[in-house]
Amino acid sequence: MSASRKQFHLNAFLMGVGHHEAAWRHPRTEEHQVLDVEHFQELGRIAERGKLDSVFFADSLAVGPRIKRNTLAVFEPVTLLAAIAAATSRVGLIATASTTYNEPFNLARKFASLDHISSGRAGWNIVTSGSEEEAFNFGFDAIPEHARRYERAEEFVDVAIRLWDSWESSAIVLDPQEGIFADPDKVHTVDYSGPRFKVRGPLNSPRSPQGRPLLVQAGSSESGKEFAAKYAEAIFTAQRTLEEGQAFYRDLKSRLPKYGRSADELKVLPGLVPYIADTTEEAEALEREFTDLISPDYALGQLSRLLGVDLTEHALDAPLPPLPSVTEIEGGKSRFTLVKELAENENLTVRELIGKLGGGRGHRSFAGTPTQIADELQSWFENGAADGFNIMPPYLPGGLEVFVERVVPILQERGLFRTDYEADTLRGHYGLGSVESQFAEVQTEASA
Amino acid sequence: MSASRKQFHLNAFLMGVGHHEAAWRHPRTEEHQVLDVEHFQELGRIAERGKLDSVFFADSLAVGPRIKRNTLAVFEPVTLLAAIAAATSRVGLIATASTTYNEPFNLARKFASLDHISSGRAGWNIVTSGSEEEAFNFGFDAIPEHARRYERAEEFVDVAIRLWDSWESSAIVLDPQEGIFADPDKVHTVDYSGPRFKVRGPLNSPRSPQGRPLLVQAGSSESGKEFAAKYAEAIFTAQRTLEEGQAFYRDLKSRLPKYGRSADELKVLPGLVPYIADTTEEAEALEREFTDLISPDYALGQLSRLLGVDLTEHALDAPLPPLPSVTEIEGGKSRFTLVKELAENENLTVRELIGKLGGGRGHRSFAGTPTQIADELQSWFENGAADGFNIMPPYLPGGLEVFVERVVPILQERGLFRTDYEADTLRGHYGLGSVESQFAEVQTEASA
């Protein structure tokens, strides 16, 4: 145990009553909690008890086609996190929001507001919304092309960053005697005009505690990786083996220098769905309980969407039919590739593939004792595959509780994870300072 | 005192540390609270202690031109109200949001989320965003025309209502044994296609506790009144005299039958800025303290924007210069008319006009003892000018506290206001039931 040892990061990726698609059918969950904001506030408190860096909510702007069989994100993440902010004080709060179906001004404002409400704990998982169902809710007849979505995302984030930058941290004067609220010389217009957006600014929010939210990205396609290297401060990724994890990690870090960024500025956080019990056998039995609850028709529908092939009439015990090339996929390219390679490399039947995907939609599951889970995390961290982990409890709140109560203490004992928060902000937890306005920097240089 | 007496409604319209533009300069406020979410949570608790129907936050999607002199809405209202929801349990939560600069799907989702988070306390104040500064933040070179904004608002609200209607209240099955999450026959696509929007739906949120948020409107132009008559369940309005209030009230109510609505379905809530003290003299002195803190340059800027005429170099003790006709105004038409008529009817100098407007930007101020305030409210209510009031404390939290502690008990004693909440939802407080899906109604009729 060493206090000065390099430590890793832990994000709790939370979804309804658990990540496993059948979580709500398992006796360890209360299915009605998917509708209960207090359930989610309690998850925030549990994560904070474990000193976790952050909690994170995914999102999609549509009901999927299989509403009969599975849950959906009932709450819009930013409003949900505002309510969780009120029930916690230190844990980071990361919300997914789309660059394809929002306006930069509105989204920049919303995250600035969450950052003010939470005293500096907001993070934004930037997504480009790759499903047809989402496109149909915003006037489109088809998914906007993958490349066009990423181009828009780049411009969108550029504009958002300028908006967050429009107020210097010292702009608020609040001098009641002189009657000066803000120093207009420290509140800057943005005057942005590009191919997609034209925004004058400034943002209608004083600089928030972090300067801007932590920027997170979760797509691992070529465009996604390049986007992450340019903008993101953390990346959530699905990597199934240590070797794949190492290759991804090297790949990502190698892209940073051309953007003038150091390896430390982007944290790579692979996902893990942990099934935790006192013995390996019990943990594996627990995982099987969940697998046995999967509805094949739901799973086939999900898999069909992911792969762009209708499998709903396909035999469960046959291998996959021939799949399209990744170049034909306009939705999530990296998840398509992961599932295709998994099925081909391990020569899986559709039933076997569904079982492997049920717990984490492509993310790695691991069944073991608390020590085995800790060993596994340590191994990935120390062998260059991770700066931390995106923990995806298969069932909630129990799956998060057991991680916090049984695994975190082992990691702390080994010096791999903090024993208390050392910072007040999400950026601080990830070892990053708050961001000062570019305008403030220019002025400092000019006056130096 | 009579328990069965017809009672009125009270909404607390909250802004920073008070509605008076110089509130943050007065010793009764702590100016830094404009940035403190706990201040706003405490305001929610005070309103709830007073059994008020709701708290309400205005919003604008831009920094005004006078940032040096005055505050702005630091928090985005829906996220702020999600945090206030976590600190309260009964008071309604009304947020302003724009139909001009949002997408119906996103906004319908956000309010459904707030309604879930608050267990049925969400309300939406529908605005069309009439300032040039807002237009500049969303790619426009000028304010979209008043008439076009209202056309878009109508279509927007039509789409939002369809989205809220897309889930029947009994759609969520949550049957773990059979593995049925929702009944797909009770989750309906919207398939809307109109001149501005094309939205397939359904909304990605199960039906929220109220069915949909309370719909509120605050513009009193001809288009605004017609819009309110068609859609709104409450209207906030600025009326300066009992006679004007009565005329407005009659006008609004007379528009309801053509939309198949009864007089009870739209509550008319004129604004009041109360200065409350033990004696009339003390109350008037308190109001003067605030008036004396107004920055003339800030007030001239605000007035210039409102009237569409540059007054910043105009002599303070001269009357107003000739004003444009209301037909030339593309921003807030009703506020323009109110201010123009006030100045002309009372033959005011610019300085006198600024003093009258400082407390409520056109809303009526009233300085008096708790009994005098109660008398005034009772008089408007009993003489056909109001179904309730939009209380705009000039300073916060003190101005809300004194209203709740000194005025509300008198109203309760007279049987004019509830002594405890009789409903759990915002719609309930306003005497309205939750809204059932149109699809559910059709089915009920078909099966009857």
Short mmCIF file of C-alpha atoms in Angstrom, two decimals, chain A residues 24-26 31-35 37 41 59-63 67-84 86-87 101-103 105-106 109-110 112-114 116-119 132-133 135-141 163 167 172-184 187 197-206 293 295, chain B residues 24-26 31-35 37 41 59-63 67-84 86-87 101-103 105-106 109-110 112-114 116-119 132-133 135-141 163 167 172-184 187 197-206 293 295:
data_model
loop_
_atom_site.label_atom_id
_atom_site.label_comp_id
_atom_site.label_asym_id
_atom_site.label_seq_id
_atom_site.Cartn_x
_atom_site.Cartn_y
_atom_site.Cartn_z
CA TRP A 24 -36.02 -5.28 -13.79
CA ARG A 25 -37.18 -8.93 -13.89
CA HIS A 26 -34.67 -10.13 -11.29
CA GLU A 31 -38.97 -2.70 -11.00
CA HIS A 32 -41.04 0.36 -10.11
CA GLN A 33 -37.89 2.23 -9.13
CA VAL A 34 -37.26 2.98 -12.81
CA LEU A 35 -39.87 5.73 -12.29
CA VAL A 37 -36.36 9.91 -8.65
CA GLN A 41 -30.78 10.15 -5.74
CA ASP A 59 -29.65 8.91 -23.20
CA SER A 60 -31.47 8.48 -26.45
CA LEU A 61 -34.02 10.83 -28.00
CA ALA A 62 -36.51 8.15 -28.96
CA VAL A 63 -38.38 5.13 -27.75
CA ILE A 67 -40.84 -1.00 -25.75
CA LYS A 68 -42.84 -4.08 -24.80
CA ARG A 69 -39.81 -5.84 -23.41
CA ASN A 70 -37.55 -3.29 -21.89
CA THR A 71 -37.24 -0.06 -20.06
CA LEU A 72 -36.12 3.33 -21.33
CA ALA A 73 -34.44 6.35 -19.81
CA VAL A 74 -37.51 7.78 -18.11
CA PHE A 75 -35.77 10.94 -16.93
CA GLU A 76 -33.97 13.46 -19.08
CA PRO A 77 -30.39 13.25 -17.71
CA VAL A 78 -29.63 16.92 -17.01
CA THR A 79 -32.84 17.49 -15.05
CA LEU A 80 -32.31 14.17 -13.26
CA LEU A 81 -28.74 15.15 -12.33
CA ALA A 82 -29.97 18.53 -11.04
CA ALA A 83 -32.18 16.58 -8.63
CA ILE A 84 -29.28 14.26 -7.73
CA ALA A 86 -29.45 18.41 -4.50
CA ALA A 87 -29.01 15.06 -2.70
CA TYR A 101 -30.60 17.50 -32.21
CA ASN A 102 -29.80 20.49 -30.01
CA GLU A 103 -28.69 24.08 -30.44
CA PHE A 105 -26.60 27.97 -27.06
CA ASN A 106 -29.27 25.94 -25.27
CA ARG A 109 -26.57 27.09 -21.02
CA LYS A 110 -28.03 23.87 -19.62
CA ALA A 112 -23.51 25.81 -17.21
CA SER A 113 -26.67 25.74 -15.12
CA LEU A 114 -26.00 22.18 -13.90
CA HIS A 116 -23.70 26.18 -11.02
CA ILE A 117 -26.37 24.05 -9.31
CA SER A 118 -23.85 21.34 -8.38
CA SER A 119 -21.00 23.71 -7.44
CA GLU A 132 -33.23 6.18 -37.11
CA GLU A 133 -35.89 6.54 -34.42
CA ALA A 135 -33.93 11.19 -36.62
CA PHE A 136 -37.68 10.70 -37.09
CA ASN A 137 -38.42 12.85 -34.03
CA PHE A 138 -36.56 15.84 -35.43
CA GLY A 139 -37.89 16.16 -38.96
CA PHE A 140 -35.45 13.80 -40.70
CA ASP A 141 -36.43 10.90 -42.94
CA LEU A 163 -19.89 30.32 -25.11
CA TRP A 167 -17.54 35.16 -19.21
CA ILE A 172 -19.12 39.25 -11.72
CA VAL A 173 -18.45 42.34 -9.61
CA LEU A 174 -21.61 42.57 -7.48
CA ASP A 175 -20.75 45.93 -6.00
CA PRO A 176 -23.92 47.23 -4.37
CA GLN A 177 -22.41 50.63 -3.50
CA GLU A 178 -21.38 51.52 -7.04
CA GLY A 179 -24.28 49.56 -8.51
CA ILE A 180 -22.05 47.42 -10.72
CA PHE A 181 -23.27 43.88 -11.35
CA ALA A 182 -20.74 42.75 -13.93
CA ASP A 183 -17.71 44.20 -15.66
CA PRO A 184 -18.77 44.45 -19.32
CA VAL A 187 -18.13 39.53 -20.74
CA PHE A 197 -24.17 27.81 -36.62
CA LYS A 198 -24.21 31.54 -36.18
CA VAL A 199 -24.10 32.62 -32.54
CA ARG A 200 -23.38 36.05 -31.18
CA GLY A 201 -23.22 35.36 -27.45
CA PRO A 202 -22.21 35.91 -24.73
CA LEU A 203 -23.74 32.98 -22.87
CA ASN A 204 -26.50 34.05 -20.47
CA SER A 205 -24.68 32.49 -17.54
CA PRO A 206 -21.74 33.78 -15.55
CA LEU A 293 -34.12 -13.87 -17.86
CA SER A 295 -36.33 -12.28 -23.62
CA TRP B 24 -29.34 43.42 -5.09
CA ARG B 25 -28.18 46.87 -3.96
CA HIS B 26 -30.57 47.07 -1.01
CA GLU B 31 -26.32 40.06 -3.53
CA HIS B 32 -24.24 36.88 -3.84
CA GLN B 33 -27.36 34.76 -3.47
CA VAL B 34 -28.15 35.36 -7.14
CA LEU B 35 -25.54 32.61 -7.73
CA VAL B 37 -28.94 27.39 -5.63
CA GLN B 41 -34.41 26.11 -2.77
CA ASP B 59 -36.15 33.37 -18.65
CA SER B 60 -34.45 34.93 -21.61
CA LEU B 61 -31.97 33.28 -23.98
CA ALA B 62 -29.51 36.14 -24.03
CA VAL B 63 -27.58 38.58 -21.92
CA ILE B 67 -25.01 43.62 -17.98
CA LYS B 68 -22.94 46.18 -16.09
CA ARG B 69 -25.90 47.34 -14.08
CA ASN B 70 -28.09 44.40 -13.45
CA THR B 71 -28.39 40.74 -12.86
CA LEU B 72 -29.60 38.00 -15.20
CA ALA B 73 -31.25 34.63 -14.76
CA VAL B 74 -28.13 32.71 -13.78
CA PHE B 75 -29.84 29.33 -13.73
CA GLU B 76 -31.74 27.69 -16.56
CA PRO B 77 -35.25 27.39 -15.06
CA VAL B 78 -36.01 23.70 -15.66
CA THR B 79 -32.74 22.50 -14.15
CA LEU B 80 -33.19 24.98 -11.30
CA LEU B 81 -36.71 23.71 -10.63
CA ALA B 82 -35.47 20.11 -10.65
CA ALA B 83 -33.15 21.10 -7.80
CA ILE B 84 -36.00 22.94 -6.03
CA ALA B 86 -35.74 17.92 -4.46
CA ALA B 87 -36.09 20.42 -1.60
CA TYR B 101 -35.60 28.49 -30.13
CA ASN B 102 -36.35 24.90 -29.08
CA GLU B 103 -37.49 21.67 -30.72
CA PHE B 105 -39.49 16.84 -28.81
CA ASN B 106 -36.73 18.13 -26.53
CA ARG B 109 -39.29 15.55 -22.86
CA LYS B 110 -37.75 18.09 -20.48
CA ALA B 112 -42.20 15.41 -18.74
CA SER B 113 -38.95 14.75 -16.87
CA LEU B 114 -39.57 17.65 -14.46
CA HIS B 116 -41.78 12.90 -13.07
CA ILE B 117 -39.02 14.32 -10.83
CA SER B 118 -41.48 16.51 -8.93
CA SER B 119 -44.32 13.93 -8.78
CA GLU B 132 -33.09 40.82 -30.86
CA GLU B 133 -30.31 39.56 -28.59
CA ALA B 135 -32.39 35.95 -32.19
CA PHE B 136 -28.65 36.60 -32.59
CA ASN B 137 -27.83 33.53 -30.49
CA PHE B 138 -29.74 31.20 -32.79
CA GLY B 139 -28.56 32.15 -36.25
CA PHE B 140 -31.05 34.95 -36.96
CA ASP B 141 -30.14 38.45 -38.08
CA LEU B 163 -46.14 13.92 -27.58
CA TRP B 167 -48.28 7.31 -23.65
CA ILE B 172 -46.46 0.86 -18.15
CA VAL B 173 -47.07 -2.79 -17.22
CA LEU B 174 -43.84 -3.69 -15.41
CA ASP B 175 -44.67 -7.38 -15.16
CA PRO B 176 -41.44 -9.15 -14.21
CA GLN B 177 -42.95 -12.64 -14.56
CA GLU B 178 -44.10 -12.23 -18.13
CA GLY B 179 -41.25 -9.85 -18.93
CA ILE B 180 -43.54 -7.10 -20.15
CA PHE B 181 -42.32 -3.57 -19.56
CA ALA B 182 -44.95 -1.63 -21.49
CA ASP B 183 -48.04 -2.40 -23.50
CA PRO B 184 -47.13 -1.34 -27.05
CA VAL B 187 -47.79 3.76 -26.63
CA PHE B 197 -42.27 20.34 -37.62
CA LYS B 198 -42.24 16.67 -38.51
CA VAL B 199 -42.21 14.39 -35.49
CA ARG B 200 -42.91 10.69 -35.37
CA GLY B 201 -42.93 10.05 -31.63
CA PRO B 202 -43.84 8.56 -29.25
CA LEU B 203 -42.22 10.68 -26.55
CA ASN B 204 -39.39 8.84 -24.76
CA SER B 205 -41.07 9.27 -21.42
CA PRO B 206 -43.95 7.36 -19.91
CA LEU B 293 -31.33 52.87 -5.83
CA SER B 295 -29.36 53.41 -11.86
#
